[in-house]
């Protein structure tokens, strides 16, 4: 699904060769114990307009939305997911919100079996978030690497509340090449993790958050 969503944003808005893609994910837990998972995929309007040699005022973004296919969120229906268009002064894209009750054992078993993208899996005290390769499998490795270089300014950012994981010991990304530790920031009641988009564009990634 997320490969389709990414391709919708990149292909419809001609951004694979021209613009900056950002993916922002926020994880928290409400008072009832249900995890709230929000995922935002956006592209910069300014860079998009510059790449097409026109003023931002001359682009009908709502028409682009209307002409594009509806984003498929069937994989997330089990989490009561909702999707909203983003069309503000700076960005265009989509926001998906969903609720996940990890006390539901049948739901947890389904999560573990499906390995759905951007859905946290609790492995003991640790958290694993799988991210499918955004570059797809149809293109060559060289094509994916070139597109990744053109998207070098984009980032995947995860902001995770300490209600979900109180104390992080380390964070790593696992790809077909192996596992590599990455930095994270302690922001008082939340943690921030960042991954450059090119890494996700050339390989499937498991983001592993280790608890103390």
Coordinates of C-alpha atoms in Angstrom, one line a residue:
X1 CA 0.0 0.0 0.0
X2 CA 2.7 2.5 1.0
X3 CA 4.5 1.9 -2.2
X4 CA 1.3 2.8 -4.0
X5 CA 0.9 5.9 -1.9
X6 CA 4.5 7.0 -2.5
X7 CA 4.2 6.5 -6.2
X8 CA 0.9 8.4 -6.3
X9 CA 2.6 11.4 -4.7
X10 CA 5.8 11.1 -6.8
X11 CA 4.3 10.2 -10.2
X12 CA 1.1 12.4 -10.1
X13 CA 3.1 15.4 -9.0
X14 CA 6.2 14.6 -11.2
X15 CA 8.4 14.6 -8.2
X16 CA 10.6 11.6 -8.7
X17 CA 13.0 13.8 -10.7
X18 CA 12.4 17.1 -9.2
X19 CA 11.3 17.6 -5.6
X20 CA 11.6 16.9 -1.9
X21 CA 9.6 14.1 -0.3
X22 CA 9.1 13.9 3.4
X23 CA 7.4 11.2 5.5
X24 CA 6.5 12.0 9.1
X25 CA 5.1 9.4 11.5
X26 CA 3.8 10.1 15.0
X27 CA 3.2 7.3 17.6
X28 CA 1.5 7.9 20.9
X29 CA -0.9 6.2 23.3
X30 CA -4.2 7.6 24.6
X31 CA -5.6 7.4 28.1
X32 CA -7.6 4.2 27.2
X33 CA -4.4 2.4 26.2
X34 CA -4.9 2.5 22.5
X35 CA -2.0 3.4 20.3
X36 CA -2.5 6.3 17.9
X37 CA -0.5 6.1 14.6
X38 CA -0.4 9.0 12.2
X39 CA 1.6 9.0 8.9
X40 CA 2.0 12.1 6.7
X41 CA 3.5 12.0 3.2
X42 CA 4.1 15.4 1.6
X43 CA 6.0 17.1 -1.2
X44 CA 7.1 20.7 -1.3
X45 CA 4.8 22.9 -3.5
X46 CA 7.6 25.5 -4.1
X47 CA 10.1 23.0 -5.4
X48 CA 7.4 21.3 -7.5
X49 CA 6.4 24.7 -9.1
X50 CA 10.1 25.6 -9.7
X51 CA 10.8 22.2 -11.4
X52 CA 7.9 22.8 -13.7
X53 CA 8.9 26.4 -14.5
X54 CA 5.6 27.9 -13.3
X55 CA 4.4 30.0 -10.4
X56 CA 2.8 28.1 -7.6
X57 CA -0.4 30.2 -8.2
X58 CA -0.7 28.7 -11.6
X59 CA -1.0 25.1 -10.4
X60 CA -4.5 23.7 -9.6
X61 CA -3.5 21.2 -6.9
X62 CA -7.1 20.2 -6.2
X63 CA -7.4 19.2 -9.9
X64 CA -4.3 17.1 -9.5
X65 CA -6.0 15.3 -6.5
X66 CA -9.2 14.8 -8.5
X67 CA -7.3 13.4 -11.5
X68 CA -5.3 11.0 -9.4
X69 CA -6.6 7.6 -8.2
X70 CA -7.8 7.2 -4.6
X71 CA -5.1 6.1 -2.2
X72 CA -5.7 2.5 -1.2
X73 CA -5.9 2.1 2.5
X74 CA -7.5 -1.4 2.7
X75 CA -4.5 -2.7 4.6
X76 CA -5.3 -0.3 7.4
X77 CA -9.1 -0.7 7.6
X78 CA -8.7 -3.1 10.5
X79 CA -7.3 -0.1 12.4
X80 CA -10.2 2.2 11.5
X81 CA -7.8 4.3 9.3
X82 CA -8.9 7.6 7.8
X83 CA -7.1 9.5 5.1
X84 CA -7.1 13.3 4.5
X85 CA -5.6 15.4 1.7
X86 CA -3.0 17.9 2.6
X87 CA -3.0 21.1 0.5
X88 CA -1.6 24.0 2.6
X89 CA 0.6 26.9 1.7
X90 CA 3.8 24.9 1.7
X91 CA 3.0 21.2 1.0
X92 CA 0.7 18.8 -0.8
X93 CA 0.2 15.2 0.1
X94 CA -1.8 12.9 2.4
X95 CA -2.3 12.2 6.1
X96 CA -3.4 8.8 7.4
X97 CA -4.6 8.3 11.0
X98 CA -5.3 5.0 12.7
X99 CA -5.9 3.4 16.1
X100 CA -4.3 0.1 17.2
X101 CA -5.3 -1.7 20.4
X102 CA -2.4 -4.1 21.1
X103 CA -4.4 -5.7 23.9
X104 CA -6.4 -7.4 21.1
X105 CA -4.4 -10.7 20.7
X106 CA -6.0 -11.6 17.4
X107 CA -5.1 -8.2 16.0
X108 CA -1.6 -8.5 17.2
X109 CA -1.2 -11.9 15.6
X110 CA -2.5 -10.5 12.3
X111 CA 0.0 -7.6 12.6
X112 CA 2.9 -10.0 13.1
X113 CA 1.8 -12.2 10.2
X114 CA 1.3 -9.4 7.7
X115 CA 4.3 -7.2 8.5
X116 CA 2.4 -4.2 7.1
X117 CA 4.4 -1.0 6.5
X118 CA 4.6 1.7 9.2
X119 CA 2.7 -0.5 11.7
X120 CA 4.8 -1.0 14.9
X121 CA 5.3 -4.6 16.1
X122 CA 6.2 -5.1 19.7
X123 CA 8.9 -7.7 20.1
X124 CA 9.2 -8.0 23.9
X125 CA 10.3 -4.6 25.1
X126 CA 11.5 -3.6 21.6
X127 CA 9.6 -2.1 18.7
X128 CA 10.1 -3.0 15.0
X129 CA 8.6 -0.8 12.2
X130 CA 8.8 -2.3 8.7
X131 CA 9.1 0.1 5.8
X132 CA 8.7 -1.3 2.3
X133 CA 11.2 -0.2 -0.4
X134 CA 9.7 2.9 -2.0
X135 CA 11.7 2.3 -5.2
X136 CA 9.7 -0.8 -6.1
X137 CA 11.0 -4.0 -7.6
X138 CA 10.4 -3.2 -11.3
X139 CA 13.2 -0.8 -11.8
X140 CA 16.9 -1.6 -11.9
X141 CA 19.2 -1.0 -8.9
X142 CA 20.9 1.8 -10.9
X143 CA 17.5 3.5 -11.6
X144 CA 16.6 3.3 -7.9
X145 CA 20.0 4.6 -6.8
X146 CA 19.7 7.6 -9.2
X147 CA 16.2 8.4 -8.1
X148 CA 17.3 8.1 -4.5
X149 CA 20.1 10.6 -5.1
X150 CA 17.6 13.1 -6.6
X151 CA 15.5 12.7 -3.4
X152 CA 18.4 13.1 -1.1
X153 CA 16.9 16.0 0.8
X154 CA 13.9 14.1 1.9
X155 CA 13.6 12.3 5.3
X156 CA 11.4 9.9 7.1
X157 CA 10.9 11.2 10.6
X158 CA 9.5 9.2 13.5
X159 CA 8.3 11.0 16.7
X160 CA 7.4 8.4 19.3
X161 CA 5.9 9.2 22.7
X162 CA 7.5 7.7 25.8
X163 CA 4.1 6.2 26.6
X164 CA 4.9 3.7 23.8
X165 CA 8.5 3.1 24.9
X166 CA 9.8 4.7 28.0
X167 CA 13.6 4.3 27.7
X168 CA 15.4 3.7 24.4
X169 CA 18.8 2.1 24.6
X170 CA 19.6 2.3 20.8
X171 CA 18.0 2.5 17.4
X172 CA 19.1 0.7 14.3
X173 CA 18.0 0.1 10.7
X174 CA 18.2 -3.4 9.2
X175 CA 18.4 -3.8 5.5
X176 CA 19.6 -6.6 3.2
X177 CA 23.1 -5.3 3.8
X178 CA 22.9 -5.8 7.6
X179 CA 22.0 -3.8 10.7
X180 CA 23.4 -0.3 11.4
X181 CA 22.9 1.8 14.5
X182 CA 21.6 5.3 14.0
X183 CA 21.2 8.4 16.2
X184 CA 18.0 9.4 18.0
X185 CA 17.1 12.5 20.1
X186 CA 15.5 12.5 23.5
X187 CA 12.9 15.3 23.4
X188 CA 11.7 15.2 27.0
X189 CA 8.4 13.2 26.6
X190 CA 9.1 11.9 23.1
X191 CA 12.0 10.5 20.9
X192 CA 12.9 11.6 17.4
X193 CA 14.3 9.2 14.8
X194 CA 15.3 10.3 11.3
X195 CA 16.2 8.2 8.2
X196 CA 17.1 9.8 4.8
X197 CA 14.6 8.9 2.1
X198 CA 17.4 7.4 -0.2
X199 CA 17.9 4.5 2.3
X200 CA 14.2 3.6 2.1
X201 CA 14.2 4.1 -1.7
X202 CA 16.7 1.4 -2.4
X203 CA 15.9 -1.3 0.1
X204 CA 13.2 -2.6 2.5
X205 CA 14.0 -1.3 6.0
X206 CA 13.3 -2.6 9.5
X207 CA 13.5 0.2 12.0
X208 CA 14.4 -1.4 15.3
X209 CA 14.0 0.5 18.6
X210 CA 15.6 -1.2 21.5
X211 CA 14.4 -0.6 25.0
X212 CA 16.6 -0.5 28.1

